[in-house]
């Protein structure tokens, strides 16, 4: 249970964090601190009185095109602002569960863009590399969570706005089946496609928030054939140009699903890619003019982002016959896409083809944005749901993948996504043990100690001549013994970083534990064992170091 004053303490810590990160472009309006502190005290009192508030203490940021009572809804345009008297239903549901709104966040104006740069409130920088864009349009919502200011945030997703910024900032973004979360109180971008989305740092947190906001009518979940999860995976050469290293990271994510027991099957992504291009290049963009075109026609020019205004006003002249033709073509593409997926439970794609710099976006605003939507634009056009999740990093920046599935399979997608985001077990027997010289390396990767145990009795341990001193674990079958190990949990991307930095003669392999399970662990290449000293009789590295008269191994 949350302890008294804990919500208040979290509010004060969040405001200290806001000052520390110094990212004013994240926010459009922050609620006054005294007002938020008063609400926090009320929440603390309710929890202390025994009231069940599942989100008590969770701080919530809300995209600036979603109504929050008492704060202006601007949609990223100051002259458009109005002050709602009630929260949007999605906001109201989270507040009723104890979440506390700290402010509204910046966005690509009128949710028109995937870049996070099209706003008079400033361009939002990536949480991890300020030279690169945050992604949009839910830019501030994603970065507020990634930087640890907010625990949860709400965004919207019409063409990928809740997934691209999740990928660029290393967090989870849930784009539900349309209609699952009401869009009342949301300034429309394309009303027939818009979805309210959830951002969180972990999948369970995002799922909990989505479950609380999902007030749409229940719908039967599509049946699936028995057997392991079936994941449709397009060959990388069919995905078009990707940033350096992204193809390898995508293939590694697919391999992780396979290793977790999923069955991978090839699929032609052509129908998805063609439909994606239609969202802005076809007649569907006319719906954006329907939403806010009349306002833009008369709005002050200095309030409007020129790229956004150009996209929306150009849609005014699209002829009606083109819309009907595009609908027919979209129906054909959807049929082809669903046939290509066949019995697959999900489609695996990179969330975006690359992560551009501000300079690259400024040089080609429309082209850069179109490239970012290559994999996300078709999802709502086809009536599908999706989850964007971290899947490692490339060149020190987050890399994300997206799992897409049929409508109303939101929970199923989350279970598949958990195969990617679940912590990985790692068995360590030497210098990475608690208190040993390389243990900080594990801690820096977000590792958490589970327990201490031993291997199965099929290993020998050798003291190696390395700096710092470490042992080498060798599987021998006969003549082996049980060796003390610690088992740690670490994020999947942490294991990848560890493997990339592992010095010779160490190698990652499967280590059999005393309970019969296996886990990745450190083994030693055979060439180094001959120069080492067999220390198996001590039963472990710590016992060897603690032997009487011990010096360097």
mmCIF file with all atom_site columns, C-alpha atoms in Angstrom, residues 320-446:
data_model
loop_
_atom_site.group_PDB
_atom_site.id
_atom_site.type_symbol
_atom_site.label_atom_id
_atom_site.label_alt_id
_atom_site.label_comp_id
_atom_site.label_asym_id
_atom_site.label_entity_id
_atom_site.label_seq_id
_atom_site.pdbx_PDB_ins_code
_atom_site.Cartn_x
_atom_site.Cartn_y
_atom_site.Cartn_z
_atom_site.occupancy
_atom_site.B_iso_or_equiv
_atom_site.pdbx_formal_charge
_atom_site.auth_seq_id
_atom_site.auth_comp_id
_atom_site.auth_asym_id
_atom_site.auth_atom_id
_atom_site.pdbx_PDB_model_num
ATOM 1   C CA . UNK A 1 320 ? -14.531 13.581  -53.742 1.00 0.00 ? 320 UNK A CA 1
ATOM 2   C CA . UNK A 1 321 ? -14.130 11.012  -56.523 1.00 0.00 ? 321 UNK A CA 1
ATOM 3   C CA . UNK A 1 322 ? -10.522 10.477  -55.464 1.00 0.00 ? 322 UNK A CA 1
ATOM 4   C CA . UNK A 1 323 ? -11.582 9.591   -51.937 1.00 0.00 ? 323 UNK A CA 1
ATOM 5   C CA . UNK A 1 324 ? -13.928 6.892   -53.235 1.00 0.00 ? 324 UNK A CA 1
ATOM 6   C CA . UNK A 1 325 ? -11.207 5.510   -55.496 1.00 0.00 ? 325 UNK A CA 1
ATOM 7   C CA . UNK A 1 326 ? -8.752  5.445   -52.615 1.00 0.00 ? 326 UNK A CA 1
ATOM 8   C CA . UNK A 1 327 ? -11.274 3.646   -50.417 1.00 0.00 ? 327 UNK A CA 1
ATOM 9   C CA . UNK A 1 328 ? -11.648 0.940   -53.051 1.00 0.00 ? 328 UNK A CA 1
ATOM 10  C CA . UNK A 1 329 ? -7.880  0.578   -53.356 1.00 0.00 ? 329 UNK A CA 1
ATOM 11  C CA . UNK A 1 330 ? -7.502  0.476   -49.567 1.00 0.00 ? 330 UNK A CA 1
ATOM 12  C CA . UNK A 1 331 ? -10.104 -2.301  -49.298 1.00 0.00 ? 331 UNK A CA 1
ATOM 13  C CA . UNK A 1 332 ? -8.150  -4.349  -51.837 1.00 0.00 ? 332 UNK A CA 1
ATOM 14  C CA . UNK A 1 333 ? -4.878  -3.753  -49.991 1.00 0.00 ? 333 UNK A CA 1
ATOM 15  C CA . UNK A 1 334 ? -6.436  -4.701  -46.666 1.00 0.00 ? 334 UNK A CA 1
ATOM 16  C CA . UNK A 1 335 ? -7.670  -7.959  -48.157 1.00 0.00 ? 335 UNK A CA 1
ATOM 17  C CA . UNK A 1 336 ? -4.197  -8.688  -49.512 1.00 0.00 ? 336 UNK A CA 1
ATOM 18  C CA . UNK A 1 337 ? -2.584  -7.808  -46.182 1.00 0.00 ? 337 UNK A CA 1
ATOM 19  C CA . UNK A 1 338 ? -4.882  -10.042 -44.149 1.00 0.00 ? 338 UNK A CA 1
ATOM 20  C CA . UNK A 1 339 ? -4.372  -12.895 -46.596 1.00 0.00 ? 339 UNK A CA 1
ATOM 21  C CA . UNK A 1 340 ? -0.596  -12.447 -46.339 1.00 0.00 ? 340 UNK A CA 1
ATOM 22  C CA . UNK A 1 341 ? -0.774  -12.621 -42.541 1.00 0.00 ? 341 UNK A CA 1
ATOM 23  C CA . UNK A 1 342 ? -2.853  -15.814 -42.809 1.00 0.00 ? 342 UNK A CA 1
ATOM 24  C CA . UNK A 1 343 ? -2.919  -17.453 -39.356 1.00 0.00 ? 343 UNK A CA 1
ATOM 25  C CA . UNK A 1 344 ? -0.220  -15.202 -37.851 1.00 0.00 ? 344 UNK A CA 1
ATOM 26  C CA . UNK A 1 345 ? -0.956  -13.798 -34.400 1.00 0.00 ? 345 UNK A CA 1
ATOM 27  C CA . UNK A 1 346 ? 1.130   -10.682 -35.026 1.00 0.00 ? 346 UNK A CA 1
ATOM 28  C CA . UNK A 1 347 ? 3.263   -8.897  -37.565 1.00 0.00 ? 347 UNK A CA 1
ATOM 29  C CA . UNK A 1 348 ? 6.740   -7.796  -36.450 1.00 0.00 ? 348 UNK A CA 1
ATOM 30  C CA . UNK A 1 349 ? 8.122   -4.577  -37.951 1.00 0.00 ? 349 UNK A CA 1
ATOM 31  C CA . UNK A 1 350 ? 10.671  -1.943  -37.021 1.00 0.00 ? 350 UNK A CA 1
ATOM 32  C CA . UNK A 1 351 ? 8.641   0.918   -35.587 1.00 0.00 ? 351 UNK A CA 1
ATOM 33  C CA . UNK A 1 352 ? 10.421  3.339   -37.925 1.00 0.00 ? 352 UNK A CA 1
ATOM 34  C CA . UNK A 1 353 ? 13.113  2.998   -40.612 1.00 0.00 ? 353 UNK A CA 1
ATOM 35  C CA . UNK A 1 354 ? 15.524  5.327   -38.832 1.00 0.00 ? 354 UNK A CA 1
ATOM 36  C CA . UNK A 1 355 ? 15.979  8.140   -36.328 1.00 0.00 ? 355 UNK A CA 1
ATOM 37  C CA . UNK A 1 356 ? 16.766  11.454  -38.055 1.00 0.00 ? 356 UNK A CA 1
ATOM 38  C CA . UNK A 1 357 ? 18.567  14.494  -36.738 1.00 0.00 ? 357 UNK A CA 1
ATOM 39  C CA . UNK A 1 358 ? 16.977  17.931  -36.602 1.00 0.00 ? 358 UNK A CA 1
ATOM 40  C CA . UNK A 1 359 ? 19.166  18.936  -39.530 1.00 0.00 ? 359 UNK A CA 1
ATOM 41  C CA . UNK A 1 360 ? 17.874  16.078  -41.658 1.00 0.00 ? 360 UNK A CA 1
ATOM 42  C CA . UNK A 1 361 ? 14.248  16.908  -40.885 1.00 0.00 ? 361 UNK A CA 1
ATOM 43  C CA . UNK A 1 362 ? 14.768  20.621  -41.608 1.00 0.00 ? 362 UNK A CA 1
ATOM 44  C CA . UNK A 1 363 ? 16.328  19.779  -44.978 1.00 0.00 ? 363 UNK A CA 1
ATOM 45  C CA . UNK A 1 364 ? 13.281  17.761  -46.106 1.00 0.00 ? 364 UNK A CA 1
ATOM 46  C CA . UNK A 1 365 ? 10.329  18.176  -43.717 1.00 0.00 ? 365 UNK A CA 1
ATOM 47  C CA . UNK A 1 366 ? 7.785   16.270  -45.789 1.00 0.00 ? 366 UNK A CA 1
ATOM 48  C CA . UNK A 1 367 ? 10.126  13.553  -47.012 1.00 0.00 ? 367 UNK A CA 1
ATOM 49  C CA . UNK A 1 368 ? 11.550  12.859  -43.555 1.00 0.00 ? 368 UNK A CA 1
ATOM 50  C CA . UNK A 1 369 ? 8.067   12.623  -42.074 1.00 0.00 ? 369 UNK A CA 1
ATOM 51  C CA . UNK A 1 370 ? 6.831   10.318  -44.842 1.00 0.00 ? 370 UNK A CA 1
ATOM 52  C CA . UNK A 1 371 ? 9.779   7.986   -44.263 1.00 0.00 ? 371 UNK A CA 1
ATOM 53  C CA . UNK A 1 372 ? 9.000   7.765   -40.531 1.00 0.00 ? 372 UNK A CA 1
ATOM 54  C CA . UNK A 1 373 ? 5.465   6.557   -41.261 1.00 0.00 ? 373 UNK A CA 1
ATOM 55  C CA . UNK A 1 374 ? 6.497   3.757   -43.590 1.00 0.00 ? 374 UNK A CA 1
ATOM 56  C CA . UNK A 1 375 ? 5.579   1.025   -41.111 1.00 0.00 ? 375 UNK A CA 1
ATOM 57  C CA . UNK A 1 376 ? 3.034   2.788   -38.871 1.00 0.00 ? 376 UNK A CA 1
ATOM 58  C CA . UNK A 1 377 ? 0.704   4.606   -41.281 1.00 0.00 ? 377 UNK A CA 1
ATOM 59  C CA . UNK A 1 378 ? -1.244  1.539   -42.401 1.00 0.00 ? 378 UNK A CA 1
ATOM 60  C CA . UNK A 1 379 ? -2.234  0.264   -38.940 1.00 0.00 ? 379 UNK A CA 1
ATOM 61  C CA . UNK A 1 380 ? -5.316  2.394   -38.385 1.00 0.00 ? 380 UNK A CA 1
ATOM 62  C CA . UNK A 1 381 ? -6.245  2.361   -42.072 1.00 0.00 ? 381 UNK A CA 1
ATOM 63  C CA . UNK A 1 382 ? -6.471  -1.443  -41.769 1.00 0.00 ? 382 UNK A CA 1
ATOM 64  C CA . UNK A 1 383 ? -8.273  -1.299  -38.394 1.00 0.00 ? 383 UNK A CA 1
ATOM 65  C CA . UNK A 1 384 ? -5.489  -3.064  -36.467 1.00 0.00 ? 384 UNK A CA 1
ATOM 66  C CA . UNK A 1 385 ? -3.981  -2.649  -32.994 1.00 0.00 ? 385 UNK A CA 1
ATOM 67  C CA . UNK A 1 386 ? -0.288  -2.360  -32.165 1.00 0.00 ? 386 UNK A CA 1
ATOM 68  C CA . UNK A 1 387 ? 2.342   -2.271  -29.435 1.00 0.00 ? 387 UNK A CA 1
ATOM 69  C CA . UNK A 1 388 ? 5.640   -0.408  -29.780 1.00 0.00 ? 388 UNK A CA 1
ATOM 70  C CA . UNK A 1 389 ? 8.365   -1.720  -27.491 1.00 0.00 ? 389 UNK A CA 1
ATOM 71  C CA . UNK A 1 390 ? 12.100  -1.223  -26.912 1.00 0.00 ? 390 UNK A CA 1
ATOM 72  C CA . UNK A 1 391 ? 14.263  -3.859  -28.601 1.00 0.00 ? 391 UNK A CA 1
ATOM 73  C CA . UNK A 1 392 ? 17.846  -2.905  -27.787 1.00 0.00 ? 392 UNK A CA 1
ATOM 74  C CA . UNK A 1 393 ? 19.877  -0.043  -29.143 1.00 0.00 ? 393 UNK A CA 1
ATOM 75  C CA . UNK A 1 394 ? 21.917  0.938   -32.178 1.00 0.00 ? 394 UNK A CA 1
ATOM 76  C CA . UNK A 1 395 ? 24.938  3.207   -31.790 1.00 0.00 ? 395 UNK A CA 1
ATOM 77  C CA . UNK A 1 396 ? 23.880  3.953   -28.218 1.00 0.00 ? 396 UNK A CA 1
ATOM 78  C CA . UNK A 1 397 ? 20.370  5.104   -29.141 1.00 0.00 ? 397 UNK A CA 1
ATOM 79  C CA . UNK A 1 398 ? 17.117  3.205   -28.524 1.00 0.00 ? 398 UNK A CA 1
ATOM 80  C CA . UNK A 1 399 ? 15.829  0.869   -31.208 1.00 0.00 ? 399 UNK A CA 1
ATOM 81  C CA . UNK A 1 400 ? 12.184  -0.157  -31.166 1.00 0.00 ? 400 UNK A CA 1
ATOM 82  C CA . UNK A 1 401 ? 9.978   -2.702  -32.862 1.00 0.00 ? 401 UNK A CA 1
ATOM 83  C CA . UNK A 1 402 ? 6.248   -2.856  -33.343 1.00 0.00 ? 402 UNK A CA 1
ATOM 84  C CA . UNK A 1 403 ? 3.911   -5.819  -33.078 1.00 0.00 ? 403 UNK A CA 1
ATOM 85  C CA . UNK A 1 404 ? 0.699   -5.385  -35.062 1.00 0.00 ? 404 UNK A CA 1
ATOM 86  C CA . UNK A 1 405 ? -2.359  -7.634  -34.798 1.00 0.00 ? 405 UNK A CA 1
ATOM 87  C CA . UNK A 1 406 ? -6.031  -7.914  -35.696 1.00 0.00 ? 406 UNK A CA 1
ATOM 88  C CA . UNK A 1 407 ? -8.553  -5.672  -33.986 1.00 0.00 ? 407 UNK A CA 1
ATOM 89  C CA . UNK A 1 408 ? -9.430  -6.678  -30.413 1.00 0.00 ? 408 UNK A CA 1
ATOM 90  C CA . UNK A 1 409 ? -6.265  -8.755  -29.914 1.00 0.00 ? 409 UNK A CA 1
ATOM 91  C CA . UNK A 1 410 ? -4.704  -6.073  -27.691 1.00 0.00 ? 410 UNK A CA 1
ATOM 92  C CA . UNK A 1 411 ? -4.087  -8.456  -24.773 1.00 0.00 ? 411 UNK A CA 1
ATOM 93  C CA . UNK A 1 412 ? -2.672  -11.097 -27.107 1.00 0.00 ? 412 UNK A CA 1
ATOM 94  C CA . UNK A 1 413 ? -0.200  -8.585  -28.547 1.00 0.00 ? 413 UNK A CA 1
ATOM 95  C CA . UNK A 1 414 ? 0.878   -7.623  -25.052 1.00 0.00 ? 414 UNK A CA 1
ATOM 96  C CA . UNK A 1 415 ? 1.614   -11.259 -24.205 1.00 0.00 ? 415 UNK A CA 1
ATOM 97  C CA . UNK A 1 416 ? 3.756   -11.588 -27.327 1.00 0.00 ? 416 UNK A CA 1
ATOM 98  C CA . UNK A 1 417 ? 5.488   -8.294  -26.617 1.00 0.00 ? 417 UNK A CA 1
ATOM 99  C CA . UNK A 1 418 ? 6.336   -9.568  -23.133 1.00 0.00 ? 418 UNK A CA 1
ATOM 100 C CA . UNK A 1 419 ? 8.618   -12.105 -24.816 1.00 0.00 ? 419 UNK A CA 1
ATOM 101 C CA . UNK A 1 420 ? 10.726  -9.164  -25.970 1.00 0.00 ? 420 UNK A CA 1
ATOM 102 C CA . UNK A 1 421 ? 10.546  -6.998  -22.877 1.00 0.00 ? 421 UNK A CA 1
ATOM 103 C CA . UNK A 1 422 ? 10.737  -9.640  -20.142 1.00 0.00 ? 422 UNK A CA 1
ATOM 104 C CA . UNK A 1 423 ? 13.996  -9.541  -18.203 1.00 0.00 ? 423 UNK A CA 1
ATOM 105 C CA . UNK A 1 424 ? 16.623  -12.081 -19.185 1.00 0.00 ? 424 UNK A CA 1
ATOM 106 C CA . UNK A 1 425 ? 18.270  -14.328 -16.608 1.00 0.00 ? 425 UNK A CA 1
ATOM 107 C CA . UNK A 1 426 ? 22.058  -14.264 -16.456 1.00 0.00 ? 426 UNK A CA 1
ATOM 108 C CA . UNK A 1 427 ? 24.254  -16.657 -14.429 1.00 0.00 ? 427 UNK A CA 1
ATOM 109 C CA . UNK A 1 428 ? 27.561  -15.220 -13.197 1.00 0.00 ? 428 UNK A CA 1
ATOM 110 C CA . UNK A 1 429 ? 30.335  -17.110 -11.433 1.00 0.00 ? 429 UNK A CA 1
ATOM 111 C CA . UNK A 1 430 ? 33.242  -14.692 -11.090 1.00 0.00 ? 430 UNK A CA 1
ATOM 112 C CA . UNK A 1 431 ? 34.139  -11.029 -11.398 1.00 0.00 ? 431 UNK A CA 1
ATOM 113 C CA . UNK A 1 432 ? 30.480  -10.014 -11.915 1.00 0.00 ? 432 UNK A CA 1
ATOM 114 C CA . UNK A 1 433 ? 29.372  -11.475 -8.563  1.00 0.00 ? 433 UNK A CA 1
ATOM 115 C CA . UNK A 1 434 ? 28.075  -9.098  -5.898  1.00 0.00 ? 434 UNK A CA 1
ATOM 116 C CA . UNK A 1 435 ? 31.008  -7.157  -4.423  1.00 0.00 ? 435 UNK A CA 1
ATOM 117 C CA . UNK A 1 436 ? 33.395  -8.141  -7.204  1.00 0.00 ? 436 UNK A CA 1
ATOM 118 C CA . UNK A 1 437 ? 35.120  -5.610  -9.518  1.00 0.00 ? 437 UNK A CA 1
ATOM 119 C CA . UNK A 1 438 ? 32.819  -6.023  -12.537 1.00 0.00 ? 438 UNK A CA 1
ATOM 120 C CA . UNK A 1 439 ? 29.513  -6.100  -10.649 1.00 0.00 ? 439 UNK A CA 1
ATOM 121 C CA . UNK A 1 440 ? 28.918  -2.358  -11.296 1.00 0.00 ? 440 UNK A CA 1
ATOM 122 C CA . UNK A 1 441 ? 28.759  -3.217  -14.990 1.00 0.00 ? 441 UNK A CA 1
ATOM 123 C CA . UNK A 1 442 ? 25.653  -5.328  -14.304 1.00 0.00 ? 442 UNK A CA 1
ATOM 124 C CA . UNK A 1 443 ? 24.089  -2.656  -12.130 1.00 0.00 ? 443 UNK A CA 1
ATOM 125 C CA . UNK A 1 444 ? 24.609  0.006   -14.802 1.00 0.00 ? 444 UNK A CA 1
ATOM 126 C CA . UNK A 1 445 ? 22.570  -2.143  -17.203 1.00 0.00 ? 445 UNK A CA 1
ATOM 127 C CA . UNK A 1 446 ? 19.595  -2.283  -14.852 1.00 0.00 ? 446 UNK A CA 1
#
